[in-house]
Amino acid sequence: GDSVTQMEGPVTLSEEAFLTINCTYTATGYPSLFWYVQYPGEGLQLLLKATKADDKGSNKGFEATYRKETTSFHLEKGSVQVSDSAVYFCALSDQSGTASKLTFGTGTRLQVTL
Amino acid sequence: AAGVIQSPRHLIKEKRETATLKCYPIPRHDTVYWYQQGPGQDPQFLISFYEKMQSDKGSIPDRFSAQQFSDYHSELNMSSLELGDSALYFCASSRSGANVLTFGAGSRLTVL
């Protein structure tokens, strides 16, 4: 079945440092890929997405490129802020049926310090 | 903009009791999904509905049931609660064929 593998956390960075959170996937067909963010005590918010190979999703300074050849969707940000501290989930959805449920990775906790 | 509304936000129950969680999707969204997120875990897909019919089923225990009503809201019914059912339960909604899910803030269930 489909699966998503993320790098384990926590990831601790100083403010303005460069961030990479690795994500690889296994899926049949051509899934769409997502990054969701969960701030403490809150729900899941869509951060960015990509629906086909070589697409780049971007939002709030975060970027991720859909790499079919390496089955990866790594999240990057050039300069993190304390307010970026949260748990980040990589996810994929298959295209079958009328409802496209998401399969999540285990999440990576990011802590940004001053 | 209207979001996905879940109620209650917090719920405390004893073992073997029952609980019902409600989810009100974004207007014009016809598909609802339920996820369970245990402490420190990733969200696990439970079940989904499209146009009031079950469309997919994940790791939902037999003690749980769910349905979607004519106004598209959904309810998750949990019976014979166990300690391990303590979790954050998320509802998400989407339009059919759109693979972007919008999540609610979640309902936190604590079983004592």
Short mmCIF file of N, CA, C and O in Angstrom, two decimals, chain A residues 98-99, chain B residues 30-32 47-57 66-70 72-74:
data_model
loop_
_atom_site.label_atom_id
_atom_site.label_comp_id
_atom_site.label_asym_id
_atom_site.label_seq_id
_atom_site.Cartn_x
_atom_site.Cartn_y
_atom_site.Cartn_z
N THR A 98 -13.76 8.49 -5.51
CA THR A 98 -14.27 9.84 -5.47
C THR A 98 -13.75 10.61 -4.27
O THR A 98 -13.89 11.81 -4.19
N ALA A 99 -13.19 9.90 -3.30
CA ALA A 99 -12.67 10.58 -2.12
C ALA A 99 -11.20 10.25 -2.00
O ALA A 99 -10.83 9.09 -2.00
N ASP B 30 -18.83 17.97 -0.35
CA ASP B 30 -19.71 16.81 -0.27
C ASP B 30 -19.01 15.56 0.29
O ASP B 30 -19.62 14.51 0.40
N THR B 31 -17.76 15.68 0.63
CA THR B 31 -16.97 14.54 1.10
C THR B 31 -16.39 14.85 2.47
O THR B 31 -15.85 15.94 2.70
N VAL B 32 -16.55 13.90 3.36
CA VAL B 32 -16.06 14.06 4.74
C VAL B 32 -15.16 12.88 5.08
O VAL B 32 -15.42 11.74 4.69
N ILE B 47 -12.37 6.65 8.18
CA ILE B 47 -13.49 6.40 7.27
C ILE B 47 -13.82 7.69 6.52
O ILE B 47 -13.49 8.78 6.99
N SER B 48 -14.44 7.54 5.36
CA SER B 48 -14.86 8.72 4.61
C SER B 48 -16.23 8.49 3.99
O SER B 48 -16.65 7.33 3.79
N PHE B 49 -16.89 9.58 3.67
CA PHE B 49 -18.23 9.55 3.08
C PHE B 49 -18.28 10.52 1.92
O PHE B 49 -17.74 11.64 2.00
N TYR B 50 -18.98 10.09 0.88
CA TYR B 50 -19.24 10.94 -0.27
C TYR B 50 -20.73 10.88 -0.54
O TYR B 50 -21.28 9.78 -0.72
N GLU B 51 -21.38 12.02 -0.58
CA GLU B 51 -22.82 12.06 -0.84
C GLU B 51 -23.58 11.07 0.04
O GLU B 51 -24.41 10.30 -0.44
N LYS B 52 -23.25 11.07 1.31
CA LYS B 52 -23.95 10.30 2.35
C LYS B 52 -23.70 8.80 2.28
O LYS B 52 -24.27 8.04 3.06
N MET B 53 -22.82 8.38 1.38
CA MET B 53 -22.48 6.96 1.31
C MET B 53 -21.02 6.78 1.73
O MET B 53 -20.16 7.61 1.41
N GLN B 54 -20.75 5.70 2.42
CA GLN B 54 -19.37 5.40 2.79
C GLN B 54 -18.55 5.21 1.52
O GLN B 54 -18.93 4.43 0.64
N SER B 55 -17.45 5.91 1.42
CA SER B 55 -16.64 5.83 0.20
C SER B 55 -15.32 5.10 0.41
O SER B 55 -14.75 4.57 -0.54
N ASP B 56 -14.82 5.07 1.64
CA ASP B 56 -13.57 4.38 1.91
C ASP B 56 -13.52 4.07 3.40
O ASP B 56 -14.15 4.76 4.22
N LYS B 57 -12.80 3.03 3.73
CA LYS B 57 -12.72 2.61 5.13
C LYS B 57 -11.28 2.31 5.45
O LYS B 57 -10.60 1.62 4.68
N ALA B 66 -20.01 5.51 11.78
CA ALA B 66 -20.15 6.90 11.36
C ALA B 66 -21.18 6.98 10.25
O ALA B 66 -21.51 5.97 9.61
N GLN B 67 -21.70 8.16 10.06
CA GLN B 67 -22.60 8.39 8.94
C GLN B 67 -22.55 9.85 8.54
O GLN B 67 -22.11 10.72 9.31
N GLN B 68 -23.03 10.08 7.33
CA GLN B 68 -23.14 11.44 6.81
C GLN B 68 -24.62 11.70 6.54
O GLN B 68 -25.31 10.86 5.94
N PHE B 69 -25.08 12.85 6.96
CA PHE B 69 -26.50 13.16 6.88
C PHE B 69 -26.82 14.00 5.63
O PHE B 69 -25.92 14.39 4.89
N SER B 70 -28.12 14.24 5.44
CA SER B 70 -28.56 14.92 4.22
C SER B 70 -28.01 16.34 4.11
O SER B 70 -27.88 16.88 3.00
N TYR B 72 -25.02 17.01 4.88
CA TYR B 72 -23.60 16.70 4.72
C TYR B 72 -22.79 16.70 6.01
O TYR B 72 -21.61 16.36 5.97
N HIS B 73 -23.42 17.04 7.14
CA HIS B 73 -22.63 16.91 8.36
C HIS B 73 -22.46 15.42 8.68
O HIS B 73 -23.23 14.57 8.19
N SER B 74 -21.47 15.12 9.47
CA SER B 74 -21.16 13.72 9.77
C SER B 74 -21.01 13.56 11.28
O SER B 74 -20.68 14.51 12.00
#
